[in-house]
mmCIF file of C-alpha atoms in Angstrom:
data_model
loop_
_atom_site.group_PDB
_atom_site.id
_atom_site.type_symbol
_atom_site.label_atom_id
_atom_site.label_comp_id
_atom_site.label_asym_id
_atom_site.label_seq_id
_atom_site.Cartn_x
_atom_site.Cartn_y
_atom_site.Cartn_z
ATOM 1 C CA MET A 442 0.000 0.000 0.000
ATOM 2 C CA ARG A 443 2.789 2.383 0.818
ATOM 3 C CA GLN A 444 4.293 1.918 -2.634
ATOM 4 C CA VAL A 445 1.033 2.944 -4.285
ATOM 5 C CA ARG A 446 0.801 6.143 -2.285
ATOM 6 C CA ARG A 447 4.380 7.111 -3.129
ATOM 7 C CA ASP A 448 3.810 6.562 -6.851
ATOM 8 C CA GLY A 449 0.577 8.577 -6.675
ATOM 9 C CA ALA A 450 2.378 11.473 -4.962
ATOM 10 C CA ARG A 451 5.086 11.429 -7.628
ATOM 11 C CA GLY A 452 2.484 11.493 -10.391
ATOM 12 C CA GLN A 453 0.667 14.383 -8.755
ATOM 13 C CA ALA A 454 3.918 16.361 -8.401
ATOM 14 C CA LEU A 455 4.694 15.729 -12.071
ATOM 15 C CA ILE A 456 1.287 17.037 -13.172
ATOM 16 C CA GLU A 457 1.569 20.100 -10.907
ATOM 17 C CA THR A 458 5.023 20.855 -12.293
ATOM 18 C CA ALA A 459 3.744 20.568 -15.882
ATOM 19 C CA VAL A 460 0.873 22.960 -15.144
ATOM 20 C CA VAL A 461 3.179 25.490 -13.442
ATOM 21 C CA ILE A 462 5.687 25.333 -16.315
ATOM 22 C CA ALA A 463 2.889 25.864 -18.875
ATOM 23 C CA VAL A 464 1.587 28.900 -16.969
ATOM 24 C CA ILE A 465 5.073 30.385 -16.568
ATOM 25 C CA LEU A 466 5.871 29.877 -20.274
ATOM 26 C CA SER A 467 2.567 31.531 -21.243
ATOM 27 C CA ILE A 468 3.328 34.517 -19.026
ATOM 28 C CA LEU A 469 6.877 34.803 -20.399
ATOM 29 C CA MET A 470 5.633 34.698 -24.021
ATOM 30 C CA GLY A 471 3.047 37.355 -23.226
ATOM 31 C CA VAL A 472 5.662 39.566 -21.612
ATOM 32 C CA TYR A 473 7.953 39.092 -24.627
ATOM 33 C CA SER A 474 5.128 39.956 -27.031
ATOM 34 C CA VAL A 475 4.158 43.123 -25.139
ATOM 35 C CA GLY A 476 7.843 44.043 -24.774
ATOM 36 C CA GLN A 477 8.385 43.812 -28.527
ATOM 37 C CA PHE A 478 5.316 45.966 -29.168
ATOM 38 C CA ALA A 479 6.581 48.555 -26.667
ATOM 39 C CA SER A 480 9.991 48.498 -28.340
ATOM 40 C CA ASP A 481 8.428 49.099 -31.757
ATOM 41 C CA GLN A 482 6.296 51.921 -30.294
ATOM 42 C CA ASN A 483 9.477 53.508 -28.943
ATOM 43 C CA THR A 484 11.153 53.197 -32.346
ATOM 44 C CA ALA A 485 8.065 54.691 -34.029
ATOM 45 C CA GLY A 486 8.306 57.626 -31.620
ATOM 46 C CA THR A 487 11.941 58.063 -32.582
ATOM 47 C CA ALA A 488 10.931 57.991 -36.262
ATOM 48 C CA THR A 489 8.297 60.709 -35.834
ATOM 49 C CA ARG A 490 10.683 62.856 -33.793
ATOM 50 C CA ALA A 491 13.305 62.541 -36.525
ATOM 51 C CA GLY A 492 10.712 63.515 -39.130
ATOM 52 C CA ALA A 493 9.445 66.434 -37.039
ATOM 53 C CA ARG A 494 13.006 67.674 -36.530
ATOM 54 C CA VAL A 495 13.616 67.659 -40.286
ATOM 55 C CA ALA A 496 10.206 69.258 -40.891
ATOM 56 C CA SER A 497 11.055 72.005 -38.429
ATOM 57 C CA GLU A 498 14.444 72.667 -40.020
ATOM 58 C CA LEU A 499 13.270 72.539 -43.628
ATOM 59 C CA GLY A 500 10.139 74.510 -42.837
ATOM 60 C CA ASN A 501 8.807 75.837 -46.115
ATOM 61 C CA GLY A 502 11.945 74.957 -48.058
ATOM 62 C CA GLY A 503 12.741 78.612 -48.722
ATOM 63 C CA TYR A 504 9.384 79.173 -50.396
ATOM 64 C CA ASN A 505 9.115 82.753 -51.594
ATOM 65 C CA GLY A 506 6.236 82.629 -54.047
ATOM 66 C CA VAL A 507 8.256 80.962 -56.814
ATOM 67 C CA THR A 508 6.809 77.806 -58.342
ATOM 68 C CA ALA A 509 8.012 74.737 -56.469
ATOM 69 C CA THR A 510 8.525 71.287 -57.957
ATOM 70 C CA GLY A 511 6.944 68.182 -56.522
ATOM 71 C CA CYS A 512 3.819 66.068 -56.815
ATOM 72 C CA GLN A 513 1.449 68.971 -57.451
ATOM 73 C CA THR A 514 1.506 71.609 -60.140
ATOM 74 C CA THR A 515 0.768 74.532 -57.846
ATOM 75 C CA ALA A 516 3.248 77.187 -56.779
ATOM 76 C CA LYS A 517 2.838 76.176 -53.138
ATOM 77 C CA ASP A 518 3.616 72.467 -53.699
ATOM 78 C CA PRO A 519 4.826 70.866 -50.419
ATOM 79 C CA CYS A 520 5.897 67.515 -51.869
ATOM 80 C CA ALA A 521 9.595 68.263 -52.430
ATOM 81 C CA VAL A 522 9.972 69.142 -48.739
ATOM 82 C CA ASP A 523 7.614 66.399 -47.555
ATOM 83 C CA ARG A 524 9.534 63.649 -49.351
ATOM 84 C CA GLN A 525 12.618 64.404 -47.263
ATOM 85 C CA ILE A 526 10.526 64.224 -44.094
ATOM 86 C CA VAL A 527 8.897 60.939 -45.144
ATOM 87 C CA GLN A 528 12.289 59.492 -46.089
ATOM 88 C CA ASN A 529 13.665 60.219 -42.593
ATOM 89 C CA VAL A 530 10.606 58.713 -40.903
ATOM 90 C CA CYS A 531 10.744 55.598 -43.085
ATOM 91 C CA GLN A 532 14.480 55.062 -42.548
ATOM 92 C CA VAL A 533 14.001 54.838 -38.793
ATOM 93 C CA ALA A 534 10.722 52.881 -39.078
ATOM 94 C CA ALA A 535 12.440 50.270 -41.262
ATOM 95 C CA THR A 536 14.327 49.066 -38.174
ATOM 96 C CA MET A 537 11.130 47.868 -36.462
ATOM 97 C CA PRO A 538 11.363 44.057 -36.773
ATOM 98 C CA PHE A 539 7.722 43.093 -36.271
ATOM 99 C CA VAL A 540 6.034 45.798 -38.301
ATOM 100 C CA THR A 541 4.359 44.253 -41.328
ATOM 101 C CA SER A 542 3.769 47.528 -43.173
ATOM 102 C CA ILE A 543 3.736 51.306 -42.917
ATOM 103 C CA ALA A 544 0.124 52.361 -43.435
ATOM 104 C CA GLU A 545 0.747 56.101 -43.725
ATOM 105 C CA VAL A 546 2.964 59.028 -42.819
ATOM 106 C CA ASP A 547 1.135 62.300 -42.233
ATOM 107 C CA ILE A 548 2.614 65.780 -42.131
ATOM 108 C CA TYR A 549 0.111 68.185 -40.657
ATOM 109 C CA ARG A 550 -0.589 71.567 -39.118
ATOM 110 C CA VAL A 551 -2.049 71.709 -35.638
ATOM 111 C CA SER A 552 -4.403 74.529 -34.746
ATOM 112 C CA ILE A 553 -3.170 77.190 -32.380
ATOM 113 C CA PRO A 554 -2.952 76.647 -29.463
ATOM 114 C CA PRO A 555 -1.504 73.155 -30.027
ATOM 115 C CA ALA A 556 -3.098 71.840 -26.822
ATOM 116 C CA SER A 557 -6.472 71.788 -28.569
ATOM 117 C CA GLY A 558 -5.193 68.927 -30.753
ATOM 118 C CA VAL A 559 -7.282 69.832 -33.786
ATOM 119 C CA ILE A 560 -5.620 68.837 -37.058
ATOM 120 C CA ASP A 561 -6.827 70.985 -39.901
ATOM 121 C CA LEU A 562 -4.405 70.490 -42.838
ATOM 122 C CA VAL A 563 -2.762 67.173 -43.718
ATOM 123 C CA ASP A 564 -0.273 65.907 -46.306
ATOM 124 C CA ARG A 565 -0.797 62.123 -46.339
ATOM 125 C CA TYR A 566 1.709 59.619 -47.772
ATOM 126 C CA THR A 567 0.843 55.918 -47.938
ATOM 127 C CA SER A 568 4.170 54.657 -49.231
ATOM 128 C CA CYS A 569 7.805 54.860 -48.243
ATOM 129 C CA ALA A 570 8.910 54.476 -51.875
ATOM 130 C CA ALA A 571 11.391 57.106 -53.083
ATOM 131 C CA GLY A 572 9.040 58.711 -55.602
ATOM 132 C CA ALA A 573 5.845 58.387 -53.575
ATOM 133 C CA ASN A 574 3.306 61.124 -54.077
ATOM 134 C CA ALA A 575 0.954 62.507 -51.479
ATOM 135 C CA VAL A 576 -2.549 61.075 -51.375
ATOM 136 C CA SER A 577 -3.579 64.505 -50.145
ATOM 137 C CA ALA A 578 -1.393 67.599 -49.916
ATOM 138 C CA ALA A 579 -3.223 70.399 -48.118
ATOM 139 C CA TYR A 580 -0.483 71.782 -45.851
ATOM 140 C CA THR A 581 1.110 73.909 -48.565
ATOM 141 C CA LEU A 582 4.415 75.767 -48.296
ATOM 142 C CA ASP A 583 2.831 79.190 -47.912
ATOM 143 C CA LEU A 584 1.152 78.000 -44.689
ATOM 144 C CA ARG A 585 4.422 76.843 -43.112
ATOM 145 C CA ILE A 586 5.280 80.146 -41.496
ATOM 146 C CA GLN A 587 8.765 80.506 -40.068
ATOM 147 C CA THR A 588 8.875 84.236 -39.375
ATOM 148 C CA HIS A 589 9.503 84.940 -35.717
ATOM 149 C CA PRO A 590 7.402 85.260 -33.490
ATOM 150 C CA ASN A 591 4.551 83.661 -35.498
ATOM 151 C CA GLU A 592 6.086 80.300 -36.389
ATOM 152 C CA ALA A 593 3.626 77.549 -37.324
ATOM 153 C CA TYR A 594 3.374 74.188 -35.603
ATOM 154 C CA ILE A 595 4.104 71.120 -37.692
ATOM 155 C CA GLY A 596 3.317 67.536 -36.796
ATOM 156 C CA VAL A 597 4.463 64.182 -38.128
ATOM 157 C CA SER A 598 2.422 61.045 -37.593
ATOM 158 C CA LEU A 599 3.317 57.419 -38.367
ATOM 159 C CA LYS A 600 0.627 54.751 -38.669
ATOM 160 C CA TYR A 601 1.862 51.163 -38.950
ATOM 161 C CA ASN A 602 0.672 47.562 -38.784
ATOM 162 C CA TYR A 603 2.220 45.357 -36.101
ATOM 163 C CA ARG A 604 2.123 41.559 -35.762
ATOM 164 C CA SER A 605 3.286 39.771 -32.623
ATOM 165 C CA PRO A 606 6.366 37.528 -32.934
ATOM 166 C CA VAL A 607 4.757 34.945 -30.614
ATOM 167 C CA PRO A 608 2.250 32.637 -32.341
ATOM 168 C CA LEU A 609 0.567 31.794 -29.017
ATOM 169 C CA PHE A 610 -0.477 35.463 -28.665
ATOM 170 C CA PRO A 611 -1.658 36.529 -32.122
ATOM 171 C CA LEU A 612 -1.550 40.271 -31.439
ATOM 172 C CA ALA A 613 -2.087 42.126 -34.702
ATOM 173 C CA THR A 614 -2.856 45.809 -34.456
ATOM 174 C CA THR A 615 -2.530 49.149 -36.178
ATOM 175 C CA ALA A 616 -0.740 51.739 -34.061
ATOM 176 C CA THR A 617 -0.214 55.464 -34.537
ATOM 177 C CA VAL A 618 2.509 57.663 -33.058
ATOM 178 C CA SER A 619 2.722 61.448 -33.488
ATOM 179 C CA THR A 620 5.121 64.288 -32.735
ATOM 180 C CA VAL A 621 4.358 68.018 -32.921
ATOM 181 C CA THR A 622 7.004 70.722 -32.980
ATOM 182 C CA LEU A 623 7.373 74.417 -33.733
ATOM 183 C CA MET A 624 8.992 75.479 -37.008
ATOM 184 C CA SER A 625 12.556 76.777 -36.791
ATOM 185 C CA PRO A 626 12.328 80.557 -36.763
ATOM 186 C CA HIS A 627 13.649 82.781 -39.517
ATOM 187 C CA PHE A 628 14.329 86.236 -38.243
ATOM 188 C CA SER A 629 13.611 89.105 -40.596
#
């Protein structure tokens, strides 16, 4: 009889150990999955900050009423400046390992004061390709004011599709990260 009890206790301990190991592995995979998403969010933030920094420095690209060249045929065409911003955002975003695609990069003006968070003019790009044109280009060069003390605010937003690296946790989501900054001033 004693032998039976000892074998039963060993079997119970084995089952308990298997259950505990399964729970611990599930928790560890979940933590890894969330950690990778947080890492990609951090990288996306770095990408939008890099784009906003370039947007602030380039401003209106020296626009002075002369016809610009880009994706539109208007004199206020923002695409030549925007392409440099999008290129910087996409270079940093390309380092995110679990991002399946870049959905869009937006360059936009925020209403004044910026705390209101109302976006009124947007240049939207849906591709990181070198010659990509804007789907919409409403934030034209003449609106990108850099004359001190009335500098405009410019924002850069990155929307991307993320897929979890852990098959047990099939997290697939679309995330958006934005950065808003003030244009670099030009003193007159």
